[in-house]
């Protein structure tokens, strides 16, 4: 099957490679010429404009969009829609808000175009392990794309499925990421306790490895944590800043609309927001109040922390590259994009 792919970054680029390895033909386009060339070097058909991408695909066309959510996705989908013919399909595999996906599906349906939303999980390991894909959209359109999903998934019959109508794929992926936030926070808190219990002299790296085998808390996430701990259990050169992709926030907002309590996910999102503050104004106020009523000693800031941001894992790199935190620093204008959809600079105290 021949398919178009827009967005050849660390996820899209690896997906192209897996599709090529599965015998498909892929026409690849990206705003960065280097990403297009890297895909071409792996066997993809290069396209340097949307028009060039469009003309190299047979009718009915299927084009997968793998770009950051929000304006980038909106602009790309609308630019594609203006070029496409009735019966063509646009696939959004990024982390879009499910409400945006529902709206886009309605707009495209009016143009007699199919819209399929695919919540895609697997990260930089997807090339090797396969991707989990939560698919939403018209049943006939999803069925037509079955060969693509079977190739990208861990096996043809596992790791992918149609969730329901348009928007459902991104909704399920949103909740998936909310759960991910909670799991990560629980591991982090537990290991912080183990690390702090100095009188036992605990080897936290060994504990992580032990828990990988037979324990009820074993998981792929723990596998990756254990690998990271082999390098440095104290994480000496890492900041405690944690970006949030947006989907955790959306999960919490939807839980409020549904009236469903999600305290663990909610607190995990709040902890990420707290990590993005170099100095908490609320904490400063608490310190000031404590001194005001009790005359207690307080700490003052002599110099706030200085940090740099190292670049994301580059397209085509082995996933083990994620363990390298000594990668080159990135320019300030790239920071928000590489940290994530809602990545931001730390809030500094006055």
mmCIF file of C-alpha atoms in Angstrom:
data_model
loop_
_atom_site.group_PDB
_atom_site.id
_atom_site.type_symbol
_atom_site.label_atom_id
_atom_site.label_comp_id
_atom_site.label_asym_id
_atom_site.label_seq_id
_atom_site.Cartn_x
_atom_site.Cartn_y
_atom_site.Cartn_z
ATOM 1 C CA UNK A 1 0.000 0.000 0.000
ATOM 2 C CA UNK A 2 1.242 3.539 -0.745
ATOM 3 C CA UNK A 3 0.600 6.177 1.922
ATOM 4 C CA UNK A 4 1.705 9.740 2.552
ATOM 5 C CA UNK A 5 3.329 10.795 5.822
ATOM 6 C CA UNK A 6 3.571 14.411 6.939
ATOM 7 C CA UNK A 7 5.896 14.950 9.885
ATOM 8 C CA UNK A 8 9.101 12.910 9.855
ATOM 9 C CA UNK A 9 10.347 13.632 13.368
ATOM 10 C CA UNK A 10 11.308 11.067 15.970
ATOM 11 C CA UNK A 11 7.872 9.398 15.873
ATOM 12 C CA UNK A 12 6.838 9.956 12.248
ATOM 13 C CA UNK A 13 10.307 9.130 10.921
ATOM 14 C CA UNK A 14 10.401 5.803 12.757
ATOM 15 C CA UNK A 15 6.879 4.962 11.630
ATOM 16 C CA UNK A 16 7.944 5.525 8.036
ATOM 17 C CA UNK A 17 10.854 3.131 8.533
ATOM 18 C CA UNK A 18 8.614 0.439 10.023
ATOM 19 C CA UNK A 19 6.156 0.782 7.147
ATOM 20 C CA UNK A 20 8.968 0.492 4.609
ATOM 21 C CA UNK A 21 10.278 -2.594 6.378
ATOM 22 C CA UNK A 22 6.766 -4.035 6.118
ATOM 23 C CA UNK A 23 6.749 -3.661 2.338
ATOM 24 C CA UNK A 24 4.675 -0.474 1.989
ATOM 25 C CA UNK A 25 5.548 2.553 -0.108
ATOM 26 C CA UNK A 26 5.691 5.862 1.754
ATOM 27 C CA UNK A 27 5.805 9.383 0.365
ATOM 28 C CA UNK A 28 7.321 11.560 3.088
ATOM 29 C CA UNK A 29 7.105 15.324 3.655
ATOM 30 C CA UNK A 30 8.456 17.502 6.444
ATOM 31 C CA UNK A 31 9.188 21.205 6.888
ATOM 32 C CA UNK A 32 12.814 20.255 7.618
ATOM 33 C CA UNK A 33 14.679 19.121 4.501
ATOM 34 C CA UNK A 34 17.057 17.003 6.589
ATOM 35 C CA UNK A 35 14.159 14.868 7.838
ATOM 36 C CA UNK A 36 12.915 14.361 4.271
ATOM 37 C CA UNK A 37 16.394 13.290 3.202
ATOM 38 C CA UNK A 38 16.731 10.892 6.126
ATOM 39 C CA UNK A 39 13.434 9.240 5.166
ATOM 40 C CA UNK A 40 14.536 9.054 1.523
ATOM 41 C CA UNK A 41 17.806 7.425 2.589
ATOM 42 C CA UNK A 42 15.708 4.710 4.248
ATOM 43 C CA UNK A 43 13.704 4.127 1.065
ATOM 44 C CA UNK A 44 10.829 6.617 1.250
ATOM 45 C CA UNK A 45 9.747 8.696 -1.726
ATOM 46 C CA UNK A 46 10.679 12.296 -0.889
ATOM 47 C CA UNK A 47 8.262 15.204 -1.237
ATOM 48 C CA UNK A 48 9.373 18.792 -0.679
ATOM 49 C CA UNK A 49 5.901 20.391 -0.865
ATOM 50 C CA UNK A 50 2.345 19.337 -0.114
ATOM 51 C CA UNK A 51 1.560 19.484 -3.819
ATOM 52 C CA UNK A 52 4.446 17.135 -4.577
ATOM 53 C CA UNK A 53 3.230 14.759 -1.872
ATOM 54 C CA UNK A 54 -0.296 14.858 -3.244
ATOM 55 C CA UNK A 55 0.672 14.119 -6.851
ATOM 56 C CA UNK A 56 2.732 11.054 -5.869
ATOM 57 C CA UNK A 57 -0.190 9.266 -4.226
ATOM 58 C CA UNK A 58 -2.774 7.142 -6.068
ATOM 59 C CA UNK A 59 -6.484 7.789 -5.671
ATOM 60 C CA UNK A 60 -8.120 7.302 -3.222
ATOM 61 C CA UNK A 61 -5.319 8.924 -1.218
ATOM 62 C CA UNK A 62 -4.454 8.250 2.411
ATOM 63 C CA UNK A 63 -2.218 10.764 4.182
ATOM 64 C CA UNK A 64 -1.045 10.377 7.784
ATOM 65 C CA UNK A 65 -0.365 13.611 9.694
ATOM 66 C CA UNK A 66 2.189 13.331 12.519
ATOM 67 C CA UNK A 67 2.839 16.905 13.650
ATOM 68 C CA UNK A 68 2.404 18.741 16.998
ATOM 69 C CA UNK A 69 -1.191 19.194 18.131
ATOM 70 C CA UNK A 70 -2.963 22.513 17.892
ATOM 71 C CA UNK A 71 -2.274 25.050 15.165
ATOM 72 C CA UNK A 72 0.279 22.895 13.307
ATOM 73 C CA UNK A 73 -2.211 20.036 12.963
ATOM 74 C CA UNK A 74 -5.115 22.343 12.124
ATOM 75 C CA UNK A 75 -3.185 24.164 9.396
ATOM 76 C CA UNK A 76 -1.870 20.933 7.904
ATOM 77 C CA UNK A 77 -5.263 19.211 7.792
ATOM 78 C CA UNK A 78 -6.988 22.218 6.251
ATOM 79 C CA UNK A 79 -4.213 22.616 3.651
ATOM 80 C CA UNK A 80 -4.588 18.946 2.749
ATOM 81 C CA UNK A 81 -8.372 19.130 2.609
ATOM 82 C CA UNK A 82 -8.181 21.948 0.065
ATOM 83 C CA UNK A 83 -6.198 19.655 -2.251
ATOM 84 C CA UNK A 84 -7.938 16.321 -1.727
ATOM 85 C CA UNK A 85 -10.726 14.626 -3.656
ATOM 86 C CA UNK A 86 -13.924 12.976 -2.381
ATOM 87 C CA UNK A 87 -13.121 9.565 -0.921
ATOM 88 C CA UNK A 88 -9.600 10.519 0.218
ATOM 89 C CA UNK A 89 -8.620 9.971 3.853
ATOM 90 C CA UNK A 90 -6.728 12.143 6.331
ATOM 91 C CA UNK A 91 -5.269 10.379 9.369
ATOM 92 C CA UNK A 92 -4.246 12.353 12.457
ATOM 93 C CA UNK A 93 -1.824 10.280 14.519
ATOM 94 C CA UNK A 94 -0.699 13.108 16.808
ATOM 95 C CA UNK A 95 -1.858 14.029 20.303
ATOM 96 C CA UNK A 96 -4.833 16.149 19.286
ATOM 97 C CA UNK A 97 -7.674 17.027 21.624
ATOM 98 C CA UNK A 98 -10.553 14.661 20.874
ATOM 99 C CA UNK A 99 -12.981 17.577 20.616
ATOM 100 C CA UNK A 100 -10.846 19.059 17.828
ATOM 101 C CA UNK A 101 -10.907 15.669 16.109
ATOM 102 C CA UNK A 102 -14.700 15.521 16.300
ATOM 103 C CA UNK A 103 -14.951 19.007 14.820
ATOM 104 C CA UNK A 104 -12.473 18.258 12.034
ATOM 105 C CA UNK A 105 -14.305 15.046 11.161
ATOM 106 C CA UNK A 106 -17.521 17.028 10.733
ATOM 107 C CA UNK A 107 -15.852 19.604 8.494
ATOM 108 C CA UNK A 108 -14.194 16.950 6.331
ATOM 109 C CA UNK A 109 -17.372 14.884 6.101
ATOM 110 C CA UNK A 110 -19.024 17.912 4.538
ATOM 111 C CA UNK A 111 -16.253 17.840 1.919
ATOM 112 C CA UNK A 112 -16.832 14.081 1.357
ATOM 113 C CA UNK A 113 -13.439 13.290 2.899
ATOM 114 C CA UNK A 114 -12.760 10.611 5.514
ATOM 115 C CA UNK A 115 -11.099 11.514 8.812
ATOM 116 C CA UNK A 116 -9.453 8.903 11.029
ATOM 117 C CA UNK A 117 -7.941 9.824 14.416
ATOM 118 C CA UNK A 118 -5.266 7.491 15.747
ATOM 119 C CA UNK A 119 -4.041 7.813 19.299
ATOM 120 C CA UNK A 120 -0.517 6.459 18.904
ATOM 121 C CA UNK A 121 1.630 5.150 21.758
ATOM 122 C CA UNK A 122 5.078 3.601 21.631
ATOM 123 C CA UNK A 123 7.408 6.571 21.563
ATOM 124 C CA UNK A 124 10.935 6.114 20.289
ATOM 125 C CA UNK A 125 10.710 2.346 20.882
ATOM 126 C CA UNK A 126 7.872 1.913 18.404
ATOM 127 C CA UNK A 127 10.163 1.132 15.479
ATOM 128 C CA UNK A 128 11.500 -1.934 17.276
ATOM 129 C CA UNK A 129 8.540 -2.986 19.436
ATOM 130 C CA UNK A 130 5.587 -1.743 17.379
ATOM 131 C CA UNK A 131 2.992 0.910 18.193
ATOM 132 C CA UNK A 132 -0.253 0.723 20.136
ATOM 133 C CA UNK A 133 -2.919 2.478 18.071
ATOM 134 C CA UNK A 134 -6.337 3.532 19.305
ATOM 135 C CA UNK A 135 -8.313 4.246 16.133
ATOM 136 C CA UNK A 136 -11.438 6.356 15.687
ATOM 137 C CA UNK A 137 -13.374 6.988 12.497
ATOM 138 C CA UNK A 138 -15.790 5.504 9.959
ATOM 139 C CA UNK A 139 -15.589 1.723 9.929
ATOM 140 C CA UNK A 140 -15.086 1.512 6.159
ATOM 141 C CA UNK A 141 -12.210 4.025 6.229
ATOM 142 C CA UNK A 142 -10.527 2.180 9.112
ATOM 143 C CA UNK A 143 -10.900 -1.156 7.325
ATOM 144 C CA UNK A 144 -9.250 0.261 4.205
ATOM 145 C CA UNK A 145 -6.236 1.243 6.320
ATOM 146 C CA UNK A 146 -5.964 -2.158 7.992
ATOM 147 C CA UNK A 147 -2.687 -3.140 6.214
ATOM 148 C CA UNK A 148 -1.028 -0.001 7.610
ATOM 149 C CA UNK A 149 -2.193 -0.642 11.171
ATOM 150 C CA UNK A 150 -1.194 -4.310 11.013
ATOM 151 C CA UNK A 151 2.346 -3.328 10.000
ATOM 152 C CA UNK A 152 2.782 -0.576 12.583
ATOM 153 C CA UNK A 153 1.348 -2.656 15.458
ATOM 154 C CA UNK A 154 3.416 -5.125 17.515
ATOM 155 C CA UNK A 155 1.670 -7.948 15.606
ATOM 156 C CA UNK A 156 -1.081 -7.840 12.969
ATOM 157 C CA UNK A 157 -3.687 -8.905 15.533
ATOM 158 C CA UNK A 158 -2.522 -7.107 18.680
ATOM 159 C CA UNK A 159 -1.952 -3.530 19.763
ATOM 160 C CA UNK A 160 -4.498 -1.793 17.543
ATOM 161 C CA UNK A 161 -8.242 -1.548 17.088
ATOM 162 C CA UNK A 162 -11.142 0.689 16.177
ATOM 163 C CA UNK A 163 -12.462 2.391 19.307
ATOM 164 C CA UNK A 164 -15.550 3.944 17.731
ATOM 165 C CA UNK A 165 -16.509 7.058 15.724
ATOM 166 C CA UNK A 166 -14.237 9.993 14.982
ATOM 167 C CA UNK A 167 -12.710 11.439 18.135
ATOM 168 C CA UNK A 168 -12.814 8.171 20.068
ATOM 169 C CA UNK A 169 -9.235 7.238 19.199
ATOM 170 C CA UNK A 170 -7.844 10.455 20.606
ATOM 171 C CA UNK A 171 -10.154 10.229 23.618
ATOM 172 C CA UNK A 172 -8.866 6.779 24.564
ATOM 173 C CA UNK A 173 -5.268 7.968 24.034
ATOM 174 C CA UNK A 174 -5.957 10.973 26.272
ATOM 175 C CA UNK A 175 -7.072 8.727 29.128
ATOM 176 C CA UNK A 176 -4.125 6.414 28.407
ATOM 177 C CA UNK A 177 -1.747 9.333 28.929
ATOM 178 C CA UNK A 178 -3.557 10.379 32.098
ATOM 179 C CA UNK A 179 -2.980 6.883 33.487
ATOM 180 C CA UNK A 180 0.648 7.145 32.368
ATOM 181 C CA UNK A 181 1.042 10.355 34.397
ATOM 182 C CA UNK A 182 -0.277 8.603 37.513
ATOM 183 C CA UNK A 183 1.964 5.561 37.075
ATOM 184 C CA UNK A 184 5.050 7.694 36.577
ATOM 185 C CA UNK A 185 4.262 9.807 39.647
ATOM 186 C CA UNK A 186 3.741 6.720 41.822
ATOM 187 C CA UNK A 187 7.072 5.210 40.751
ATOM 188 C CA UNK A 188 8.842 8.540 41.328
ATOM 189 C CA UNK A 189 7.419 8.963 44.832
ATOM 190 C CA UNK A 190 8.169 5.396 45.848
ATOM 191 C CA UNK A 191 11.747 5.516 44.619
ATOM 192 C CA UNK A 192 12.278 8.867 46.324
ATOM 193 C CA UNK A 193 11.339 7.194 49.625
ATOM 194 C CA UNK A 194 13.761 4.337 48.974
ATOM 195 C CA UNK A 195 16.521 6.769 48.031
ATOM 196 C CA UNK A 196 15.940 8.815 51.209
ATOM 197 C CA UNK A 197 16.095 5.837 53.618
ATOM 198 C CA UNK A 198 19.829 6.172 54.190
ATOM 199 C CA UNK A 199 20.055 3.961 57.303
ATOM 200 C CA UNK A 200 19.293 0.875 55.180
ATOM 201 C CA UNK A 201 21.801 1.719 52.453
ATOM 202 C CA UNK A 202 19.327 0.631 49.799
ATOM 203 C CA UNK A 203 20.537 0.042 46.238
ATOM 204 C CA UNK A 204 17.638 1.574 44.312
ATOM 205 C CA UNK A 205 18.984 0.417 40.951
ATOM 206 C CA UNK A 206 19.039 -3.167 42.198
ATOM 207 C CA UNK A 207 15.522 -2.793 43.595
ATOM 208 C CA UNK A 208 14.241 -1.533 40.253
ATOM 209 C CA UNK A 209 15.816 -4.535 38.529
ATOM 210 C CA UNK A 210 14.406 -6.938 41.142
ATOM 211 C CA UNK A 211 10.875 -5.569 40.773
ATOM 212 C CA UNK A 212 11.003 -6.195 37.021
ATOM 213 C CA UNK A 213 10.721 -9.962 37.664
ATOM 214 C CA UNK A 214 7.655 -11.435 39.346
ATOM 215 C CA UNK A 215 6.548 -8.261 41.138
ATOM 216 C CA UNK A 216 2.981 -7.016 40.785
ATOM 217 C CA UNK A 217 4.352 -3.542 39.932
ATOM 218 C CA UNK A 218 6.450 -4.758 37.017
ATOM 219 C CA UNK A 219 5.853 -2.915 33.740
ATOM 220 C CA UNK A 220 7.581 -1.676 30.610
ATOM 221 C CA UNK A 221 7.810 1.706 32.311
ATOM 222 C CA UNK A 222 9.727 0.064 35.165
ATOM 223 C CA UNK A 223 11.980 -1.655 32.611
ATOM 224 C CA UNK A 224 12.946 1.733 31.180
ATOM 225 C CA UNK A 225 13.409 3.178 34.679
ATOM 226 C CA UNK A 226 15.751 0.357 35.615
ATOM 227 C CA UNK A 227 17.824 1.026 32.493
ATOM 228 C CA UNK A 228 18.084 4.712 33.343
ATOM 229 C CA UNK A 229 19.170 3.917 36.900
ATOM 230 C CA UNK A 230 22.076 1.814 35.680
ATOM 231 C CA UNK A 231 23.690 5.042 34.479
ATOM 232 C CA UNK A 232 23.201 7.235 37.546
ATOM 233 C CA UNK A 233 20.882 6.526 40.470
ATOM 234 C CA UNK A 234 21.220 10.100 41.734
ATOM 235 C CA UNK A 235 20.470 11.722 38.334
ATOM 236 C CA UNK A 236 23.159 14.304 39.092
ATOM 237 C CA UNK A 237 22.833 16.336 35.907
ATOM 238 C CA UNK A 238 19.042 16.231 35.507
ATOM 239 C CA UNK A 239 16.672 19.013 36.489
ATOM 240 C CA UNK A 240 13.422 18.112 38.241
ATOM 241 C CA UNK A 241 11.494 20.030 35.562
ATOM 242 C CA UNK A 242 8.893 17.767 33.909
ATOM 243 C CA UNK A 243 6.984 18.960 30.851
ATOM 244 C CA UNK A 244 3.332 18.028 30.351
ATOM 245 C CA UNK A 245 2.048 17.075 26.917
ATOM 246 C CA UNK A 246 -1.432 18.492 27.465
ATOM 247 C CA UNK A 247 -3.314 15.201 27.507
ATOM 248 C CA UNK A 248 -3.045 14.863 31.284
ATOM 249 C CA UNK A 249 -4.719 18.244 31.653
ATOM 250 C CA UNK A 250 -7.448 17.286 29.182
ATOM 251 C CA UNK A 251 -8.083 14.052 31.100
ATOM 252 C CA UNK A 252 -8.624 15.996 34.324
ATOM 253 C CA UNK A 253 -10.905 18.522 32.627
ATOM 254 C CA UNK A 254 -13.024 15.752 31.111
ATOM 255 C CA UNK A 255 -13.248 13.957 34.461
ATOM 256 C CA UNK A 256 -14.761 17.126 35.898
ATOM 257 C CA UNK A 257 -17.292 17.300 33.058
ATOM 258 C CA UNK A 258 -18.220 13.646 33.636
ATOM 259 C CA UNK A 259 -18.280 13.986 37.418
ATOM 260 C CA UNK A 260 -15.808 11.104 37.708
ATOM 261 C CA UNK A 261 -13.203 11.438 40.505
ATOM 262 C CA UNK A 262 -9.604 11.057 39.270
ATOM 263 C CA UNK A 263 -7.522 12.149 42.284
ATOM 264 C CA UNK A 264 -4.321 10.301 41.337
ATOM 265 C CA UNK A 265 -4.243 11.596 37.760
ATOM 266 C CA UNK A 266 -5.192 15.095 38.916
ATOM 267 C CA UNK A 267 -2.422 15.245 41.497
ATOM 268 C CA UNK A 268 0.115 13.873 39.028
ATOM 269 C CA UNK A 269 -0.724 16.719 36.629
ATOM 270 C CA UNK A 270 -0.453 19.231 39.481
ATOM 271 C CA UNK A 271 2.990 17.848 40.367
ATOM 272 C CA UNK A 272 4.174 18.426 36.806
ATOM 273 C CA UNK A 273 2.942 22.007 36.944
ATOM 274 C CA UNK A 274 4.764 22.462 40.252
ATOM 275 C CA UNK A 275 7.968 21.095 38.704
ATOM 276 C CA UNK A 276 7.821 23.832 36.083
ATOM 277 C CA UNK A 277 8.142 26.513 38.749
ATOM 278 C CA UNK A 278 11.707 27.298 39.722
ATOM 279 C CA UNK A 279 10.302 29.107 42.746
ATOM 280 C CA UNK A 280 6.711 28.686 43.898
ATOM 281 C CA UNK A 281 4.950 31.939 44.751
ATOM 282 C CA UNK A 282 2.649 29.974 47.057
ATOM 283 C CA UNK A 283 5.673 28.530 48.834
ATOM 284 C CA UNK A 284 7.203 31.974 49.206
ATOM 285 C CA UNK A 285 3.941 33.235 50.708
ATOM 286 C CA UNK A 286 3.806 30.335 53.165
ATOM 287 C CA UNK A 287 7.359 31.128 54.227
ATOM 288 C CA UNK A 288 6.476 34.801 54.711
ATOM 289 C CA UNK A 289 3.350 33.966 56.762
ATOM 290 C CA UNK A 290 5.256 31.516 58.953
ATOM 291 C CA UNK A 291 7.841 34.174 59.770
ATOM 292 C CA UNK A 292 5.147 36.815 60.296
ATOM 293 C CA UNK A 293 3.160 34.932 62.919
ATOM 294 C CA UNK A 294 5.927 32.879 64.523
ATOM 295 C CA UNK A 295 9.125 34.756 63.811
ATOM 296 C CA UNK A 296 10.652 31.578 62.344
ATOM 297 C CA UNK A 297 13.881 31.539 60.369
ATOM 298 C CA UNK A 298 13.404 31.476 56.605
ATOM 299 C CA UNK A 299 15.568 30.713 53.601
ATOM 300 C CA UNK A 300 16.418 33.452 51.097
ATOM 301 C CA UNK A 301 17.371 33.118 47.434
ATOM 302 C CA UNK A 302 20.939 34.105 46.622
ATOM 303 C CA UNK A 303 20.875 32.824 43.057
ATOM 304 C CA UNK A 304 18.211 30.857 41.235
ATOM 305 C CA UNK A 305 19.171 27.638 39.482
ATOM 306 C CA UNK A 306 20.709 27.822 36.036
ATOM 307 C CA UNK A 307 19.597 25.137 33.594
ATOM 308 C CA UNK A 308 19.965 24.210 29.943
ATOM 309 C CA UNK A 309 17.749 21.996 27.799
ATOM 310 C CA UNK A 310 19.333 19.144 25.875
ATOM 311 C CA UNK A 311 17.899 18.182 22.513
ATOM 312 C CA UNK A 312 15.277 15.501 22.014
ATOM 313 C CA UNK A 313 16.214 12.130 20.537
ATOM 314 C CA UNK A 314 16.720 12.744 16.842
ATOM 315 C CA UNK A 315 14.796 10.910 14.086
ATOM 316 C CA UNK A 316 16.398 7.600 13.205
ATOM 317 C CA UNK A 317 18.441 7.366 16.415
ATOM 318 C CA UNK A 318 18.470 4.179 18.467
ATOM 319 C CA UNK A 319 16.033 4.514 21.391
ATOM 320 C CA UNK A 320 18.932 3.977 23.814
ATOM 321 C CA UNK A 321 19.976 7.531 22.903
ATOM 322 C CA UNK A 322 17.332 8.669 25.409
ATOM 323 C CA UNK A 323 19.693 7.615 28.197
ATOM 324 C CA UNK A 324 22.220 10.233 27.075
ATOM 325 C CA UNK A 325 21.523 13.424 29.011
ATOM 326 C CA UNK A 326 24.771 15.007 27.825
ATOM 327 C CA UNK A 327 23.344 15.667 24.355
ATOM 328 C CA UNK A 328 23.924 19.148 22.878
ATOM 329 C CA UNK A 329 21.906 22.058 24.268
ATOM 330 C CA UNK A 330 19.131 23.490 22.097
ATOM 331 C CA UNK A 331 18.455 27.157 21.291
ATOM 332 C CA UNK A 332 15.833 28.930 23.387
ATOM 333 C CA UNK A 333 13.338 29.244 20.516
ATOM 334 C CA UNK A 334 13.262 25.431 20.183
ATOM 335 C CA UNK A 335 12.698 24.712 23.868
ATOM 336 C CA UNK A 336 8.891 24.766 23.998
ATOM 337 C CA UNK A 337 8.511 22.587 20.879
ATOM 338 C CA UNK A 338 10.952 19.946 22.054
ATOM 339 C CA UNK A 339 9.715 19.847 25.642
ATOM 340 C CA UNK A 340 6.160 19.204 24.502
ATOM 341 C CA UNK A 341 2.975 20.909 23.437
ATOM 342 C CA UNK A 342 2.658 22.839 26.709
ATOM 343 C CA UNK A 343 6.331 23.003 27.588
ATOM 344 C CA UNK A 344 7.273 26.371 29.034
ATOM 345 C CA UNK A 345 10.075 28.169 30.801
ATOM 346 C CA UNK A 346 10.243 27.812 34.553
ATOM 347 C CA UNK A 347 8.414 30.479 36.509
ATOM 348 C CA UNK A 348 11.014 32.408 38.470
ATOM 349 C CA UNK A 349 10.456 34.116 41.794
ATOM 350 C CA UNK A 350 10.720 37.862 42.186
#
